[in-house]
Short mmCIF file of C-alpha atoms in Angstrom, two decimals:
data_model
loop_
_atom_site.label_atom_id
_atom_site.label_comp_id
_atom_site.label_asym_id
_atom_site.label_seq_id
_atom_site.Cartn_x
_atom_site.Cartn_y
_atom_site.Cartn_z
CA GLN A 237 74.87 76.13 93.92
CA VAL A 238 78.45 75.81 95.13
CA ARG A 239 80.03 78.94 96.58
CA LEU A 240 82.88 80.11 98.78
CA VAL A 241 81.67 81.98 101.84
CA GLU A 242 84.03 83.88 104.14
CA SER A 243 83.26 85.07 107.65
CA GLY A 244 84.98 86.26 110.80
CA GLY A 245 86.22 89.68 109.81
CA GLY A 246 85.84 92.68 112.06
CA SER A 247 87.53 95.58 113.82
CA VAL A 248 90.12 95.01 116.53
CA PRO A 249 92.82 97.07 118.22
CA ALA A 250 96.47 96.43 117.46
CA GLY A 251 97.63 93.26 119.17
CA GLY A 252 94.21 91.68 118.90
CA SER A 253 93.14 88.46 117.21
CA LEU A 254 90.60 87.32 114.67
CA ARG A 255 89.74 84.00 113.12
CA LEU A 256 88.53 83.93 109.54
CA SER A 257 86.60 81.04 108.05
CA CYS A 258 86.07 80.08 104.45
CA ALA A 259 83.52 77.42 103.66
CA VAL A 260 82.69 75.70 100.41
CA THR A 261 78.92 75.57 100.54
CA GLY A 262 77.07 72.95 98.59
CA TYR A 263 78.05 69.36 97.99
CA THR A 264 81.13 68.64 95.87
CA ARG A 265 83.40 65.67 95.35
CA CYS A 266 86.37 67.94 94.80
CA GLN A 267 89.63 68.33 96.60
CA HIS A 268 89.99 71.97 97.56
CA ASP A 269 93.41 73.57 97.93
CA MET A 270 92.53 76.73 99.77
CA SER A 271 94.47 79.94 100.17
CA TRP A 272 94.09 83.44 101.55
CA PHE A 273 94.82 86.76 99.93
CA ARG A 274 94.26 90.33 101.05
CA GLN A 275 93.89 93.69 99.41
CA ALA A 276 94.32 97.02 101.15
CA PRO A 277 92.87 100.22 99.64
CA GLY A 278 95.02 101.44 96.78
CA LYS A 279 97.18 98.32 96.79
CA GLU A 280 97.31 95.15 94.78
CA ARG A 281 95.93 91.90 96.09
CA GLU A 282 98.67 89.96 97.86
CA PHE A 283 99.21 86.41 98.99
CA VAL A 284 98.79 85.71 102.71
CA SER A 285 98.72 81.96 103.21
CA SER A 286 97.87 78.67 101.53
CA ILE A 287 97.16 75.08 102.39
CA GLU A 288 98.24 72.36 100.00
CA ASN A 289 96.98 68.82 100.29
CA ASP A 290 99.33 65.92 99.60
CA GLY A 291 97.24 62.89 100.44
CA PRO A 292 96.66 62.92 104.21
CA THR A 293 99.27 65.62 104.76
CA MET A 294 98.66 69.34 104.54
CA PHE A 295 101.38 71.94 104.03
CA ALA A 296 100.90 75.57 104.99
CA LYS A 297 102.77 78.47 103.41
CA TYR A 298 102.84 82.06 104.62
CA ALA A 299 103.86 85.46 103.41
CA ASP A 300 106.87 86.78 105.30
CA SER A 301 104.77 89.62 106.68
CA VAL A 302 102.48 87.25 108.59
CA LYS A 303 104.81 84.38 109.53
CA GLY A 304 104.68 83.62 113.21
CA ARG A 305 101.44 85.54 113.66
CA PHE A 306 98.95 83.83 111.32
CA THR A 307 98.09 80.15 111.21
CA SER A 308 96.18 78.39 108.44
CA SER A 309 94.24 75.19 108.86
CA GLN A 310 91.69 73.24 106.89
CA ASN A 311 88.97 70.80 107.80
CA ASN A 312 88.54 68.69 104.69
CA ALA A 313 85.49 66.93 106.07
CA LYS A 314 83.74 70.29 106.34
CA ASN A 315 85.36 71.83 103.23
CA THR A 316 86.32 74.75 105.44
CA ALA A 317 89.56 76.68 105.81
CA TYR A 318 90.54 78.86 108.73
CA LEU A 319 92.98 81.70 109.17
CA GLU A 320 93.88 82.39 112.78
CA MET A 321 95.35 85.89 113.03
CA ASN A 322 97.18 86.96 116.17
CA SER A 323 99.21 90.02 117.12
CA LEU A 324 97.39 92.01 114.49
CA LYS A 325 98.94 95.22 113.23
CA PRO A 326 97.36 98.24 111.55
CA GLU A 327 99.12 97.23 108.33
CA ASP A 328 97.08 94.02 108.35
CA THR A 329 94.00 96.10 107.61
CA ALA A 330 92.56 94.87 104.32
CA MET A 331 89.79 92.94 102.64
CA TYR A 332 90.66 89.27 103.04
CA TYR A 333 89.72 86.86 100.27
CA CYS A 334 89.60 83.11 100.20
CA LYS A 335 90.51 81.27 97.03
CA THR A 336 90.20 77.60 96.24
CA PHE A 337 91.64 75.51 93.47
CA SER A 338 89.26 72.63 93.21
CA SER A 339 90.17 69.40 91.46
CA GLY A 340 89.77 65.65 91.39
CA PRO A 341 88.56 62.93 89.03
CA TRP A 342 84.91 63.40 90.05
CA CYS A 343 85.07 67.10 90.76
CA GLU A 344 82.01 68.86 89.42
CA TRP A 345 83.32 72.32 90.33
CA PRO A 346 86.85 72.35 88.95
CA GLY A 347 89.18 75.29 88.76
CA MET A 348 89.86 78.46 90.70
CA HIS A 349 87.16 80.17 92.72
CA TRP A 350 87.14 83.31 94.89
CA GLY A 351 85.01 84.26 97.84
CA GLN A 352 83.38 87.65 98.29
CA GLY A 353 85.85 88.85 100.92
CA THR A 354 85.65 89.82 104.58
CA GLN A 355 86.96 93.10 105.98
CA VAL A 356 89.60 93.18 108.69
CA THR A 357 90.36 96.53 110.31
CA VAL A 358 93.11 96.95 112.91
CA SER A 359 93.28 100.23 114.79
CA SER A 360 96.44 101.63 116.30
#
């Protein structure tokens, strides 16, 4: 069964760092465009970052609130995305979700898929 599995969340003090991972488990022949969202208690889910594949080139986009502090990357061979988070602030506290849009002519798992989320807590 193909799934998205996130890991790497935790509790850190302000100014700390965390690295989140999101892996597509199970074999697929899909191209996965992966992105990160987060949802704080009482707030709507918001976009954090995305990776778009254009052939061999990958383009990363970021929400203004995390630009310069977060870095997205993706290892296509491992079907894994990473979110490196530095200079964390208390307002970064949220459940972080990975999303993939999977496609391709032989893709057996097409469409949009969400992971289960990983909690990030930043204390002041």
